[in-house]
Amino acid sequence: MKLHHIGLVVQTLAPGVAYCRDVLGISRFSDAVHDPLQQVWVQFAYADEGVTYELVAPASDDSPVSQALNTRHNLLNHLAYAVPDLALAAATLRHQRHMPLGVAKPAIAFDGALVQFFLSPLGHLVELVEIAESHS
């Protein structure tokens, strides 16, 4: 698996962009994307060092990330990995005692590519993003 991005939960995208710009020195950002299937707004920040951050803000009160904001836990939310075959990678994670947190769903932020979240045995979230090898 290849690290794809680090997910950070924010109340709204603007303060996350400001933080990445002012504190981390990031100047390249994607457009904001609303994903009604995932119930979030996302925007990517691209650091010159090659690290990509995904800013994730709730699109509604019942968004999956609202709990993180309400409790102030898991705000450094997930590590995402690009995989060429989500079903195979998911089976491997399940064999390695990762618990799926739902079924694979298309994500608008990734042009409809399938994504799936897992809880690792260490307690952190792992996201798999199905992206062909040539695009990762």
PDB file of C-alpha atoms in Angstrom:
ATOM      1  CA  MET A   1       0.000   0.000   0.000  1.00  0.00           C
ATOM      2  CA  LYS A   2       1.195   3.499  -0.823  1.00  0.00           C
ATOM      3  CA  LEU A   3       0.386   6.432   1.495  1.00  0.00           C
ATOM      4  CA  HIS A   4      -2.071   8.629  -0.356  1.00  0.00           C
ATOM      5  CA  HIS A   5      -3.034  11.307   2.196  1.00  0.00           C
ATOM      6  CA  ILE A   6      -3.505  12.212   5.847  1.00  0.00           C
ATOM      7  CA  GLY A   7      -7.074  13.140   6.786  1.00  0.00           C
ATOM      8  CA  LEU A   8      -7.716  16.038   9.159  1.00  0.00           C
ATOM      9  CA  VAL A   9     -11.222  16.786  10.432  1.00  0.00           C
ATOM     10  CA  VAL A  10     -12.079  20.482  10.588  1.00  0.00           C
ATOM     11  CA  GLN A  11     -15.272  22.343  11.493  1.00  0.00           C
ATOM     12  CA  THR A  12     -15.209  24.164   8.138  1.00  0.00           C
ATOM     13  CA  LEU A  13     -12.676  24.137   5.320  1.00  0.00           C
ATOM     14  CA  ALA A  14     -11.533  27.782   5.545  1.00  0.00           C
ATOM     15  CA  PRO A  15      -9.738  27.496   8.929  1.00  0.00           C
ATOM     16  CA  GLY A  16      -8.090  24.258   7.753  1.00  0.00           C
ATOM     17  CA  VAL A  17      -6.823  25.952   4.597  1.00  0.00           C
ATOM     18  CA  ALA A  18      -5.565  28.901   6.660  1.00  0.00           C
ATOM     19  CA  TYR A  19      -3.737  26.551   9.035  1.00  0.00           C
ATOM     20  CA  CYS A  20      -2.100  24.621   6.200  1.00  0.00           C
ATOM     21  CA  ARG A  21      -1.088  27.877   4.496  1.00  0.00           C
ATOM     22  CA  ASP A  22       0.048  29.870   7.542  1.00  0.00           C
ATOM     23  CA  VAL A  23       1.520  27.144   9.751  1.00  0.00           C
ATOM     24  CA  LEU A  24       2.608  24.426   7.318  1.00  0.00           C
ATOM     25  CA  GLY A  25       3.601  26.777   4.487  1.00  0.00           C
ATOM     26  CA  ILE A  26       1.407  25.021   1.928  1.00  0.00           C
ATOM     27  CA  SER A  27       0.416  27.036  -1.122  1.00  0.00           C
ATOM     28  CA  ARG A  28      -1.236  24.432  -3.392  1.00  0.00           C
ATOM     29  CA  PHE A  29      -4.854  23.463  -2.725  1.00  0.00           C
ATOM     30  CA  SER A  30      -7.542  21.645  -4.656  1.00  0.00           C
ATOM     31  CA  ASP A  31     -10.996  23.070  -5.091  1.00  0.00           C
ATOM     32  CA  ALA A  32     -13.471  22.205  -2.340  1.00  0.00           C
ATOM     33  CA  VAL A  33     -15.624  19.194  -3.169  1.00  0.00           C
ATOM     34  CA  HIS A  34     -19.002  18.313  -1.657  1.00  0.00           C
ATOM     35  CA  ASP A  35     -19.575  14.572  -1.357  1.00  0.00           C
ATOM     36  CA  PRO A  36     -23.202  13.834  -0.431  1.00  0.00           C
ATOM     37  CA  LEU A  37     -22.508  10.086  -0.284  1.00  0.00           C
ATOM     38  CA  GLN A  38     -19.838  10.547   2.392  1.00  0.00           C
ATOM     39  CA  GLN A  39     -21.723  13.558   3.882  1.00  0.00           C
ATOM     40  CA  VAL A  40     -18.623  15.743   3.893  1.00  0.00           C
ATOM     41  CA  TRP A  41     -16.856  18.622   2.224  1.00  0.00           C
ATOM     42  CA  VAL A  42     -13.216  17.904   1.358  1.00  0.00           C
ATOM     43  CA  GLN A  43     -10.275  19.917   0.139  1.00  0.00           C
ATOM     44  CA  PHE A  44      -6.729  18.734  -0.443  1.00  0.00           C
ATOM     45  CA  ALA A  45      -3.546  20.564   0.554  1.00  0.00           C
ATOM     46  CA  TYR A  46      -0.377  19.557  -1.309  1.00  0.00           C
ATOM     47  CA  ALA A  47       2.888  20.118   0.580  1.00  0.00           C
ATOM     48  CA  ASP A  48       6.063  20.587  -1.442  1.00  0.00           C
ATOM     49  CA  GLU A  49       7.584  17.632   0.422  1.00  0.00           C
ATOM     50  CA  GLY A  50       5.078  15.302  -1.215  1.00  0.00           C
ATOM     51  CA  VAL A  51       2.622  14.901   1.676  1.00  0.00           C
ATOM     52  CA  THR A  52      -1.054  15.436   0.866  1.00  0.00           C
ATOM     53  CA  TYR A  53      -3.509  16.475   3.566  1.00  0.00           C
ATOM     54  CA  GLU A  54      -7.252  15.993   3.151  1.00  0.00           C
ATOM     55  CA  LEU A  55      -9.290  18.542   5.068  1.00  0.00           C
ATOM     56  CA  VAL A  56     -12.654  16.973   5.914  1.00  0.00           C
ATOM     57  CA  ALA A  57     -15.587  19.057   7.136  1.00  0.00           C
ATOM     58  CA  PRO A  58     -19.101  17.829   7.916  1.00  0.00           C
ATOM     59  CA  ALA A  59     -21.763  18.577   5.318  1.00  0.00           C
ATOM     60  CA  SER A  60     -24.557  17.955   7.831  1.00  0.00           C
ATOM     61  CA  ASP A  61     -25.096  17.399  11.538  1.00  0.00           C
ATOM     62  CA  ASP A  62     -25.259  13.629  11.024  1.00  0.00           C
ATOM     63  CA  SER A  63     -22.025  13.486   9.000  1.00  0.00           C
ATOM     64  CA  PRO A  64     -19.683  10.665  10.060  1.00  0.00           C
ATOM     65  CA  VAL A  65     -17.062  13.257  11.089  1.00  0.00           C
ATOM     66  CA  SER A  66     -19.408  15.233  13.357  1.00  0.00           C
ATOM     67  CA  GLN A  67     -18.685  12.872  16.266  1.00  0.00           C
ATOM     68  CA  ALA A  68     -14.967  13.606  15.997  1.00  0.00           C
ATOM     69  CA  LEU A  69     -15.653  17.339  16.160  1.00  0.00           C
ATOM     70  CA  ASN A  70     -18.106  17.018  19.048  1.00  0.00           C
ATOM     71  CA  THR A  71     -15.695  14.972  21.177  1.00  0.00           C
ATOM     72  CA  ARG A  72     -12.476  16.585  19.880  1.00  0.00           C
ATOM     73  CA  HIS A  73     -11.146  13.044  19.317  1.00  0.00           C
ATOM     74  CA  ASN A  74      -9.747  11.618  16.077  1.00  0.00           C
ATOM     75  CA  LEU A  75      -9.273  15.025  14.501  1.00  0.00           C
ATOM     76  CA  LEU A  76      -6.083  13.655  12.988  1.00  0.00           C
ATOM     77  CA  ASN A  77      -8.567  11.297  11.491  1.00  0.00           C
ATOM     78  CA  HIS A  78      -7.096   8.755   9.134  1.00  0.00           C
ATOM     79  CA  LEU A  79      -4.220   7.524   7.035  1.00  0.00           C
ATOM     80  CA  ALA A  80      -5.307   6.800   3.485  1.00  0.00           C
ATOM     81  CA  TYR A  81      -3.589   4.369   1.164  1.00  0.00           C
ATOM     82  CA  ALA A  82      -3.925   4.056  -2.598  1.00  0.00           C
ATOM     83  CA  VAL A  83      -4.535   0.456  -3.642  1.00  0.00           C
ATOM     84  CA  PRO A  84      -5.081  -0.954  -7.132  1.00  0.00           C
ATOM     85  CA  ASP A  85      -7.664  -3.524  -5.957  1.00  0.00           C
ATOM     86  CA  LEU A  86      -9.820  -2.435  -3.036  1.00  0.00           C
ATOM     87  CA  ALA A  87     -11.470  -5.838  -2.536  1.00  0.00           C
ATOM     88  CA  LEU A  88      -8.097  -7.591  -2.270  1.00  0.00           C
ATOM     89  CA  ALA A  89      -6.625  -4.940   0.043  1.00  0.00           C
ATOM     90  CA  ALA A  90      -9.781  -4.987   2.198  1.00  0.00           C
ATOM     91  CA  ALA A  91      -9.580  -8.776   2.523  1.00  0.00           C
ATOM     92  CA  THR A  92      -5.952  -8.467   3.590  1.00  0.00           C
ATOM     93  CA  LEU A  93      -6.807  -5.856   6.220  1.00  0.00           C
ATOM     94  CA  ARG A  94      -9.677  -7.970   7.566  1.00  0.00           C
ATOM     95  CA  HIS A  95      -7.283 -10.922   7.832  1.00  0.00           C
ATOM     96  CA  GLN A  96      -4.937  -8.602   9.775  1.00  0.00           C
ATOM     97  CA  ARG A  97      -7.735  -7.848  12.278  1.00  0.00           C
ATOM     98  CA  HIS A  98      -8.866  -4.498  10.844  1.00  0.00           C
ATOM     99  CA  MET A  99     -12.606  -4.003  11.307  1.00  0.00           C
ATOM    100  CA  PRO A 100     -14.526  -2.542   8.347  1.00  0.00           C
ATOM    101  CA  LEU A 101     -16.550   0.526   9.313  1.00  0.00           C
ATOM    102  CA  GLY A 102     -18.939   0.183   6.409  1.00  0.00           C
ATOM    103  CA  VAL A 103     -19.061  -0.948   2.834  1.00  0.00           C
ATOM    104  CA  ALA A 104     -16.956   0.459   0.016  1.00  0.00           C
ATOM    105  CA  LYS A 105     -18.563   3.567  -1.525  1.00  0.00           C
ATOM    106  CA  PRO A 106     -17.670   5.812  -4.428  1.00  0.00           C
ATOM    107  CA  ALA A 107     -16.106   9.115  -3.420  1.00  0.00           C
ATOM    108  CA  ILE A 108     -16.668  12.219  -5.477  1.00  0.00           C
ATOM    109  CA  ALA A 109     -13.321  13.674  -4.340  1.00  0.00           C
ATOM    110  CA  PHE A 110     -11.636  10.766  -6.120  1.00  0.00           C
ATOM    111  CA  ASP A 111     -13.711  10.905  -9.315  1.00  0.00           C
ATOM    112  CA  GLY A 112     -15.996   8.119  -8.098  1.00  0.00           C
ATOM    113  CA  ALA A 113     -13.217   5.743  -7.053  1.00  0.00           C
ATOM    114  CA  LEU A 114     -14.227   3.350  -4.302  1.00  0.00           C
ATOM    115  CA  VAL A 115     -13.140   4.093  -0.737  1.00  0.00           C
ATOM    116  CA  GLN A 116     -13.573   2.070   2.434  1.00  0.00           C
ATOM    117  CA  PHE A 117     -12.675   2.803   6.058  1.00  0.00           C
ATOM    118  CA  PHE A 118     -11.343   0.361   8.658  1.00  0.00           C
ATOM    119  CA  LEU A 119     -10.503   0.514  12.358  1.00  0.00           C
ATOM    120  CA  SER A 120      -7.005  -0.855  12.862  1.00  0.00           C
ATOM    121  CA  PRO A 121      -6.049  -3.101  15.784  1.00  0.00           C
ATOM    122  CA  LEU A 122      -4.091  -0.095  17.111  1.00  0.00           C
ATOM    123  CA  GLY A 123      -7.255   2.029  17.163  1.00  0.00           C
ATOM    124  CA  HIS A 124      -6.634   4.414  14.260  1.00  0.00           C
ATOM    125  CA  LEU A 125      -8.630   4.717  11.048  1.00  0.00           C
ATOM    126  CA  VAL A 126      -7.329   3.449   7.726  1.00  0.00           C
ATOM    127  CA  GLU A 127      -8.897   4.477   4.427  1.00  0.00           C
ATOM    128  CA  LEU A 128      -8.361   2.500   1.260  1.00  0.00           C
ATOM    129  CA  VAL A 129      -8.726   4.396  -2.015  1.00  0.00           C
ATOM    130  CA  GLU A 130      -8.934   2.283  -5.150  1.00  0.00           C
ATOM    131  CA  ILE A 131      -6.683   4.006  -7.653  1.00  0.00           C
ATOM    132  CA  ALA A 132      -4.969   2.378 -10.592  1.00  0.00           C
ATOM    133  CA  GLU A 133      -1.187   2.091 -10.120  1.00  0.00           C
ATOM    134  CA  SER A 134      -0.478   4.654 -12.843  1.00  0.00           C
ATOM    135  CA  HIS A 135      -2.617   7.288 -11.034  1.00  0.00           C
ATOM    136  CA  SER A 136      -1.410   6.807  -7.461  1.00  0.00           C
TER     137      SER A 136
END
